[in-house]
mmCIF file with all atom_site columns, C-alpha atoms in Angstrom:
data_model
loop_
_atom_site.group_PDB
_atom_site.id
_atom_site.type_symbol
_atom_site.label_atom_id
_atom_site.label_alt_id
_atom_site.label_comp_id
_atom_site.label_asym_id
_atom_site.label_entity_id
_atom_site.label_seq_id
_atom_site.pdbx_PDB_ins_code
_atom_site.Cartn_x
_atom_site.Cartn_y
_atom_site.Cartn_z
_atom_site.occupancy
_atom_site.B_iso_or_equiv
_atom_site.pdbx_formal_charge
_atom_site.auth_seq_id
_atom_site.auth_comp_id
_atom_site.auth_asym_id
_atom_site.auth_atom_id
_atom_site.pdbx_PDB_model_num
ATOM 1   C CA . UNK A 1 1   ? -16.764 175.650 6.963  1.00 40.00 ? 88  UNK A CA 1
ATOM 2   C CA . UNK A 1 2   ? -16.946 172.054 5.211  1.00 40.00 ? 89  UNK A CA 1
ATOM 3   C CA . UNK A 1 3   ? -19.930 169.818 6.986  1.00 42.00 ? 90  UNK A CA 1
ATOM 4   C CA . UNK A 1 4   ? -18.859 166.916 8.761  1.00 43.00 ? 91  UNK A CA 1
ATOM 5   C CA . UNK A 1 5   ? -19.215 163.807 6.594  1.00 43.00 ? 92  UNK A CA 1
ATOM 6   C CA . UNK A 1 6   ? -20.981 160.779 9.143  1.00 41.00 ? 93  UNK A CA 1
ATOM 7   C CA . UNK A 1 7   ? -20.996 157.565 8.271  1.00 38.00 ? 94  UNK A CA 1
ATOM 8   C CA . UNK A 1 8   ? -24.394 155.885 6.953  1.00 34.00 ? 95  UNK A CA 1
ATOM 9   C CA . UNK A 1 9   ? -24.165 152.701 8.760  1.00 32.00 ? 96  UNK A CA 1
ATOM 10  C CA . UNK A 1 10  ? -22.834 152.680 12.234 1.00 31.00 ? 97  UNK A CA 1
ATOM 11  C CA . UNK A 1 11  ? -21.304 149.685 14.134 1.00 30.00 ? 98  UNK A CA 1
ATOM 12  C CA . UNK A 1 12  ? -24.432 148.343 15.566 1.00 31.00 ? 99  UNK A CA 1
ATOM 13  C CA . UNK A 1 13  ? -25.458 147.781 11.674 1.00 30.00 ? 100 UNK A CA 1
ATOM 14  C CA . UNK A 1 14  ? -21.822 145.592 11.243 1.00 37.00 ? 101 UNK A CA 1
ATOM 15  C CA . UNK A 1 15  ? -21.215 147.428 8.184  1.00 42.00 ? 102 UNK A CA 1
ATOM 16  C CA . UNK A 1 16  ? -18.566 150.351 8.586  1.00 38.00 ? 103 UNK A CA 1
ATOM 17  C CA . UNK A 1 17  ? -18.201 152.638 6.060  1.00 53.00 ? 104 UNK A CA 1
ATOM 18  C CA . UNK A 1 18  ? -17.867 156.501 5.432  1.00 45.00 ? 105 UNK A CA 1
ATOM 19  C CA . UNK A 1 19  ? -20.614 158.520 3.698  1.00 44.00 ? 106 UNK A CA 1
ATOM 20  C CA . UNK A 1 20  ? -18.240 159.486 1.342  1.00 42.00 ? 107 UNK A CA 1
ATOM 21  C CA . UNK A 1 21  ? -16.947 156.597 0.309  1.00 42.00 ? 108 UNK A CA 1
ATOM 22  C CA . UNK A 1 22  ? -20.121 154.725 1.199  1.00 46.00 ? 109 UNK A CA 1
ATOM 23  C CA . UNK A 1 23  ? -21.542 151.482 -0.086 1.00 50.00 ? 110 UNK A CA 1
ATOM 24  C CA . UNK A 1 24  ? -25.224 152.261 -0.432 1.00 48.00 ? 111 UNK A CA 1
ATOM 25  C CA . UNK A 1 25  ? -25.865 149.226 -2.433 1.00 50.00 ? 112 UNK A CA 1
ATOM 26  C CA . UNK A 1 26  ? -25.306 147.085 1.210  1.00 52.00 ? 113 UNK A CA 1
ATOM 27  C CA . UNK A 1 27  ? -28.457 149.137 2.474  1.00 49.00 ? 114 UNK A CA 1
ATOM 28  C CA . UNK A 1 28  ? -30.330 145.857 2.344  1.00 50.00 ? 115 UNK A CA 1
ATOM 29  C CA . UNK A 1 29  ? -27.919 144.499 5.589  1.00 52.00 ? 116 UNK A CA 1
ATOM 30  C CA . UNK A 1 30  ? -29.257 147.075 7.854  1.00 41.00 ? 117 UNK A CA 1
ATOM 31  C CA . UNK A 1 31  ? -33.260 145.711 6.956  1.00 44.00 ? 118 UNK A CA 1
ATOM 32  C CA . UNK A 1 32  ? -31.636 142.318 6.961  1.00 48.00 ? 119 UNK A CA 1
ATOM 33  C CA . UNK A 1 33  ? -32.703 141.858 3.104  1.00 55.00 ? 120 UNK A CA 1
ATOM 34  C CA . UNK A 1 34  ? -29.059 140.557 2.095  1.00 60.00 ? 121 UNK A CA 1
ATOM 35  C CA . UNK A 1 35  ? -30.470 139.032 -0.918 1.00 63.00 ? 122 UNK A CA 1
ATOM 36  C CA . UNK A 1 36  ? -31.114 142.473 -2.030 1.00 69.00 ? 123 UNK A CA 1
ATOM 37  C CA . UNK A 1 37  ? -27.559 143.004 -2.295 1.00 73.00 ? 124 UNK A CA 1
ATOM 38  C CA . UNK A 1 38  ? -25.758 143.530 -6.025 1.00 72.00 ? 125 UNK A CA 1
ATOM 39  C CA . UNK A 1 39  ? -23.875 140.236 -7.334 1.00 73.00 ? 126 UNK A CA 1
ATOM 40  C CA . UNK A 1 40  ? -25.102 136.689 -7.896 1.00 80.00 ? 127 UNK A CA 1
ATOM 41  C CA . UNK A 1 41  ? -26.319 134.519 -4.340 1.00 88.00 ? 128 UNK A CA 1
ATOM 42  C CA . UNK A 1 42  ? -22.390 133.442 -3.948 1.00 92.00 ? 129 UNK A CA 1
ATOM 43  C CA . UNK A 1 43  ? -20.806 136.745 -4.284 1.00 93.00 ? 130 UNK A CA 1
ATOM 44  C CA . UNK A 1 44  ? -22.839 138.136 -1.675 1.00 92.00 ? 131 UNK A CA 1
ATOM 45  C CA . UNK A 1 45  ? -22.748 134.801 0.586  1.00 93.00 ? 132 UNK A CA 1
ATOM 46  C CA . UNK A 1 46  ? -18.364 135.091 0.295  1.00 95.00 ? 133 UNK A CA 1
ATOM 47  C CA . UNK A 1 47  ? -18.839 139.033 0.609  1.00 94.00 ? 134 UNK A CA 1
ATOM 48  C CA . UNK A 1 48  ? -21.117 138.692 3.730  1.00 93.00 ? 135 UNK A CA 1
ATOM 49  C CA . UNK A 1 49  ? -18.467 136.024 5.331  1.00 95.00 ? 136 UNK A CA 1
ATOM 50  C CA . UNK A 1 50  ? -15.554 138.629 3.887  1.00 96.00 ? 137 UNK A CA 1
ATOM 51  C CA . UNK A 1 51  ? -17.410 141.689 6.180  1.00 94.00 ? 138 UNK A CA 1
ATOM 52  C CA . UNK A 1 52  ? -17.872 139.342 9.070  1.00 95.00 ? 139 UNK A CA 1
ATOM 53  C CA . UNK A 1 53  ? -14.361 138.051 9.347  1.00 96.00 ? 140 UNK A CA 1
ATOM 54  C CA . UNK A 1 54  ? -13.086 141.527 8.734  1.00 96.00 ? 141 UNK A CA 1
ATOM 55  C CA . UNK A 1 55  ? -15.103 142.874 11.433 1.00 94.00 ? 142 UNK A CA 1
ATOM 56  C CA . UNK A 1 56  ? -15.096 140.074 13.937 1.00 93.00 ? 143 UNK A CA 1
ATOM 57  C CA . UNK A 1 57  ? -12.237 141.328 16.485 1.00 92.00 ? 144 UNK A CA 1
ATOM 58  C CA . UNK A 1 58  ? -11.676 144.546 13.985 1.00 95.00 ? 145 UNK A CA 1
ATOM 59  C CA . UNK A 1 59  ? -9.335  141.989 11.605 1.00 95.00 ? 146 UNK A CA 1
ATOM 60  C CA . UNK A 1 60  ? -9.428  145.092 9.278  1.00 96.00 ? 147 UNK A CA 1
ATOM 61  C CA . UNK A 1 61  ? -7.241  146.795 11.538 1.00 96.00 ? 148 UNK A CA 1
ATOM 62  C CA . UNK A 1 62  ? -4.196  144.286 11.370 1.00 95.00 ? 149 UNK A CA 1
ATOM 63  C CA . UNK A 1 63  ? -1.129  145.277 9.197  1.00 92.00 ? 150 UNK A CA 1
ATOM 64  C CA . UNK A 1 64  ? -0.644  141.789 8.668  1.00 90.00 ? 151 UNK A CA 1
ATOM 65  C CA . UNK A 1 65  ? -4.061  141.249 6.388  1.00 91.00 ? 152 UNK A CA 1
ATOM 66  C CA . UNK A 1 66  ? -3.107  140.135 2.961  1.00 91.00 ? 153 UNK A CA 1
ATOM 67  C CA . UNK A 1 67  ? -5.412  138.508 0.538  1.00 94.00 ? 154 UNK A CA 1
ATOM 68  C CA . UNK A 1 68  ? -3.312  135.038 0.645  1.00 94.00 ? 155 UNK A CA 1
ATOM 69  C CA . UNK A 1 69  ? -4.579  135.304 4.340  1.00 92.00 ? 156 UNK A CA 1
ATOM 70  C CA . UNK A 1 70  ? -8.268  136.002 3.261  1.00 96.00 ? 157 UNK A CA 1
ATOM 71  C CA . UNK A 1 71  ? -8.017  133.370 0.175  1.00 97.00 ? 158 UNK A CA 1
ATOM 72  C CA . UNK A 1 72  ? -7.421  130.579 2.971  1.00 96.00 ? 159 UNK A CA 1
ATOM 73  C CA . UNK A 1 73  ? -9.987  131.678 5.769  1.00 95.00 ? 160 UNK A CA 1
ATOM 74  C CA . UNK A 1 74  ? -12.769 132.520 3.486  1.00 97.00 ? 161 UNK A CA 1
ATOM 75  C CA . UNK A 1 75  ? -11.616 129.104 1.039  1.00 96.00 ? 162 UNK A CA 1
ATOM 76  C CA . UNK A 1 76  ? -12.250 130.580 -1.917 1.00 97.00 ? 163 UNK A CA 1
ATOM 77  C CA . UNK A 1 77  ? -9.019  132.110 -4.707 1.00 96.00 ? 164 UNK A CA 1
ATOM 78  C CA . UNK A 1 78  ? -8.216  135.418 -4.797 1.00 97.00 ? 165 UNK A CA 1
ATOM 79  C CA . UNK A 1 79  ? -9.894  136.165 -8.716 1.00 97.00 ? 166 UNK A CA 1
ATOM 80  C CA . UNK A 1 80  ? -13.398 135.526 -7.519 1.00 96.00 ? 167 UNK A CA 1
ATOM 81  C CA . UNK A 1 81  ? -12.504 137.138 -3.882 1.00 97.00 ? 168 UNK A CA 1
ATOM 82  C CA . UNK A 1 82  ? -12.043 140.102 -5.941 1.00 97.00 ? 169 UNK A CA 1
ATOM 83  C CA . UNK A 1 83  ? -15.115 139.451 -8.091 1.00 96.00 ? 170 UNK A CA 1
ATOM 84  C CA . UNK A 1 84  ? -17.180 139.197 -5.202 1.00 95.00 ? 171 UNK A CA 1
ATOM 85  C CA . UNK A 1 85  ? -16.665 142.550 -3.530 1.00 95.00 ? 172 UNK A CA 1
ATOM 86  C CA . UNK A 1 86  ? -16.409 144.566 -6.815 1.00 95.00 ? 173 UNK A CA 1
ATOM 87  C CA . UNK A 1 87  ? -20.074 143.095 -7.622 1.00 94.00 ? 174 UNK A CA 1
ATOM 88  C CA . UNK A 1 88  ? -21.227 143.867 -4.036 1.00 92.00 ? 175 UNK A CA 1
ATOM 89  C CA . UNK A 1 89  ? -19.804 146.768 -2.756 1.00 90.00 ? 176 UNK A CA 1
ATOM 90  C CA . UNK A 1 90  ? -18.629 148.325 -6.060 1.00 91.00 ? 177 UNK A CA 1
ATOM 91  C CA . UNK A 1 91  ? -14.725 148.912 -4.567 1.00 93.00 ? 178 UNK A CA 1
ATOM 92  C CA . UNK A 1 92  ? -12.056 147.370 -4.531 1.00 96.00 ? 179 UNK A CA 1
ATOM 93  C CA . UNK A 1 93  ? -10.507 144.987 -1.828 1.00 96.00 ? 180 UNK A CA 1
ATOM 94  C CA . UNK A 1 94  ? -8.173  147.050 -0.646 1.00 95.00 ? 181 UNK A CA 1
ATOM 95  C CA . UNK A 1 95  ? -10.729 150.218 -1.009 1.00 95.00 ? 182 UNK A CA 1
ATOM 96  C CA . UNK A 1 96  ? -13.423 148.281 1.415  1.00 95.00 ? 183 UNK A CA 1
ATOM 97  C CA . UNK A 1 97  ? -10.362 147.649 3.923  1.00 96.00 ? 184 UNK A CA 1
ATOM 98  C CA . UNK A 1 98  ? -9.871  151.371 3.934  1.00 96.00 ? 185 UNK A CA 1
ATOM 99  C CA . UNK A 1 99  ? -12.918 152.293 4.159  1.00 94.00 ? 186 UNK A CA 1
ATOM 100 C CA . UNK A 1 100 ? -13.122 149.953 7.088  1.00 95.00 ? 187 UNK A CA 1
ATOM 101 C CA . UNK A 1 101 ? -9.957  151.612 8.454  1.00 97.00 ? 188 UNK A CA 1
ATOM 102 C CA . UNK A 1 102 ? -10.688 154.890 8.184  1.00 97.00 ? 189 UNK A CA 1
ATOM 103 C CA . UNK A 1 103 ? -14.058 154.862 9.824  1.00 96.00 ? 190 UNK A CA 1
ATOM 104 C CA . UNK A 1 104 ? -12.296 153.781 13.067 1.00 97.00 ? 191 UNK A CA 1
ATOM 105 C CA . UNK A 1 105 ? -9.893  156.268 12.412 1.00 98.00 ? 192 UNK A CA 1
ATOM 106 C CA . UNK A 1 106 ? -12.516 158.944 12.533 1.00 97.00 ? 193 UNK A CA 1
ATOM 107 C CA . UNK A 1 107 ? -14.455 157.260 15.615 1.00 97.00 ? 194 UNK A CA 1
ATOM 108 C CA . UNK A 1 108 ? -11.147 157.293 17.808 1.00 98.00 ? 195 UNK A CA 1
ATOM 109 C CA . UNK A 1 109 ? -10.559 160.773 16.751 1.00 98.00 ? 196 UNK A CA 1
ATOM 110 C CA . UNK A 1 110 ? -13.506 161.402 17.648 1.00 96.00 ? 197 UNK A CA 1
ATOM 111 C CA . UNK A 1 111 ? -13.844 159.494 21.105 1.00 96.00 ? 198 UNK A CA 1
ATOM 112 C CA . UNK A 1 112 ? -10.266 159.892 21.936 1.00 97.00 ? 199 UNK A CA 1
ATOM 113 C CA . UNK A 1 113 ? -7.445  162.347 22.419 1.00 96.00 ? 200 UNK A CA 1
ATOM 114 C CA . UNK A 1 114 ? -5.094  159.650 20.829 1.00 97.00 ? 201 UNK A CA 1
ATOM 115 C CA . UNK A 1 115 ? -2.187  161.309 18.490 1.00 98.00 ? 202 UNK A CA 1
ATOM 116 C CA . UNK A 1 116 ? -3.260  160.781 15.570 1.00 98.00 ? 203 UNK A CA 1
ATOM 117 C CA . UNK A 1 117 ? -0.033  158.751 14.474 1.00 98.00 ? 204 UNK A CA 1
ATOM 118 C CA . UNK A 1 118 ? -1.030  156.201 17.093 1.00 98.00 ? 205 UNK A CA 1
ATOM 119 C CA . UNK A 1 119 ? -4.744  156.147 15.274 1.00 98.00 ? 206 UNK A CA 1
ATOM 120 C CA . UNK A 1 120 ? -3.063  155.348 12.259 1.00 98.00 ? 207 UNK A CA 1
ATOM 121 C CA . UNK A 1 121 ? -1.387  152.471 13.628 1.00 97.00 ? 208 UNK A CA 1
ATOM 122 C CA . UNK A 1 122 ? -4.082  151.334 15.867 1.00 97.00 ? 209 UNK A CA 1
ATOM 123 C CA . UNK A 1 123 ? -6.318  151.205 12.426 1.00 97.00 ? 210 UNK A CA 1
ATOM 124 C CA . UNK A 1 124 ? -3.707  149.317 10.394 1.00 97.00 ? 211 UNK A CA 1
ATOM 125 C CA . UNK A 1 125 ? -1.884  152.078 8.587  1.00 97.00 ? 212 UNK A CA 1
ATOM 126 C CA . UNK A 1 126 ? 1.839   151.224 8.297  1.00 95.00 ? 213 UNK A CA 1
ATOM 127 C CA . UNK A 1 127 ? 2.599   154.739 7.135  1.00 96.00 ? 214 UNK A CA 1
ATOM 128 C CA . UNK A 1 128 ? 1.141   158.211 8.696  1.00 97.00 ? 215 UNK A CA 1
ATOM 129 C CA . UNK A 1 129 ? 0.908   159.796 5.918  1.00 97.00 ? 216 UNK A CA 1
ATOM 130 C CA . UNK A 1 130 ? -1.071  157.175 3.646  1.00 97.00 ? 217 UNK A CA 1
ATOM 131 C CA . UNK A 1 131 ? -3.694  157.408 6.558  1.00 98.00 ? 218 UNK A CA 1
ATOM 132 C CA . UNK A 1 132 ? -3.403  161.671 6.450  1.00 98.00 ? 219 UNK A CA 1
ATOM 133 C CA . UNK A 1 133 ? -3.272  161.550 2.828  1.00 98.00 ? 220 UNK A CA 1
ATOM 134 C CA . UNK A 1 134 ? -6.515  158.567 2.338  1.00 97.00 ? 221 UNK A CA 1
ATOM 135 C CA . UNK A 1 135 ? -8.232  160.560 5.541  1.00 98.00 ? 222 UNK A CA 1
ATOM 136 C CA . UNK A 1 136 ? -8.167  163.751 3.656  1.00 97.00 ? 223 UNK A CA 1
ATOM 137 C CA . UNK A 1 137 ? -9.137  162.586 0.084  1.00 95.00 ? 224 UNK A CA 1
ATOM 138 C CA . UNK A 1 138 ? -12.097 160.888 1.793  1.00 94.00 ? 225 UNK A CA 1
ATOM 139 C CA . UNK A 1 139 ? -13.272 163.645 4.170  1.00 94.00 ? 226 UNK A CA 1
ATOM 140 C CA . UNK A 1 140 ? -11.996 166.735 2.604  1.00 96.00 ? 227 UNK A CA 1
ATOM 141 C CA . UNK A 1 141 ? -10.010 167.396 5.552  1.00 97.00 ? 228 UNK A CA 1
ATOM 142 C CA . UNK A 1 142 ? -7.070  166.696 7.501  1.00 97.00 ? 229 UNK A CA 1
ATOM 143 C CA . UNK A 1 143 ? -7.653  164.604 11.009 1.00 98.00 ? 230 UNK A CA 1
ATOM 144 C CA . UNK A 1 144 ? -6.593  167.447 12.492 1.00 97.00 ? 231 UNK A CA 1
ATOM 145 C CA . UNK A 1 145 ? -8.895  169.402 11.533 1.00 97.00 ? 232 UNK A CA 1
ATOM 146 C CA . UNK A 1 146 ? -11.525 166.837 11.578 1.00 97.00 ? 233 UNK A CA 1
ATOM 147 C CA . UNK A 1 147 ? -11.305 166.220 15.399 1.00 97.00 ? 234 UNK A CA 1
ATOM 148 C CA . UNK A 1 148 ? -10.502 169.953 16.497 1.00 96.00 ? 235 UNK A CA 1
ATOM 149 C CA . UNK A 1 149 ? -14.174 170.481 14.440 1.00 95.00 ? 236 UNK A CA 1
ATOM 150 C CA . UNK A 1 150 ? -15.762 167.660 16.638 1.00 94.00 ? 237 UNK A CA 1
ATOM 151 C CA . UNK A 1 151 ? -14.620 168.890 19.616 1.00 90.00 ? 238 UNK A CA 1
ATOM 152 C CA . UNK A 1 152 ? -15.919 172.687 18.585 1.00 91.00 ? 239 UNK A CA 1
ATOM 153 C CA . UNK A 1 153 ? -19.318 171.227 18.033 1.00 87.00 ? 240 UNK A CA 1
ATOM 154 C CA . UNK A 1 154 ? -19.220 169.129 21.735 1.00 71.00 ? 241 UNK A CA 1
#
């Protein structure tokens, strides 16, 4: 049996992020040493307002999030938006938004007895199977399987 993958940084530490996909280099949010972080002082100042709007009333998880949107809220263009969270968290955009994602997506399958297509929605997945297919590469499982493992170990 594969082990459970948990996340390294739960809610309460405002960073949400998979162990296996995990951004260990923003360790130094959880001690509150932010200028610890990789990047120069203005990557991780736009990257710490990026994670804040994102996870202020779980933004992550709307469909509608495009980086035109982000560009304008965060006023900064969309080359050194990029810039920014490939210095600091060492993904892409659209791989921290997943990562994002898919940690609620294993928190409700974990919490609820949701179908798992309505997780995927709820967590900003237009399609099923890109959440199935992203869920599985990250946790080497399907959510299936993931939650019916959970509940085994309840």
């Amino acid at each position: 049996m594969k082990s459970i993958k948990t996340p390294l940084l739960s809610y309460s530490n405002r960073d949400i992020c998979p162990e296996s996909i995990s951004l260990p280099a923003l360790q130094p949010i959880i001690t509150g040493r932010e200028k610890d972080l990789p990047g120069d002082r203005s990557q991780r100042e736009l990257f710490l307002r990026l994670r804040e709007y994102l996870v202020k009333d779980k933004n992550f998880t709307k469909t509608s999030i495009d980086t035109s949107r982000l560009v304008t809220t965060l006023s900064t263009n969309r080359t050194y938006l990029f810039e920014a969270v490939k210095s600091v968290a060492g993904k892409t955009l659209q791989e921290y938004i997943n990562c994002l994602r898919l940690e609620e997506g294993r928190k409700l399958l974990e919490t609820t007895d949701e179908l798992i297509e309505s997780i995927a929605a709820v967590c900003g997945y237009n399609s099923v199977r890109t959440f199935y297919r992203l869920f599985r590469s990250t946790y080497e499982m399907s959510p299936a399987v993931y939650r019916k493992m959970v509940k085994s170990v309840k």
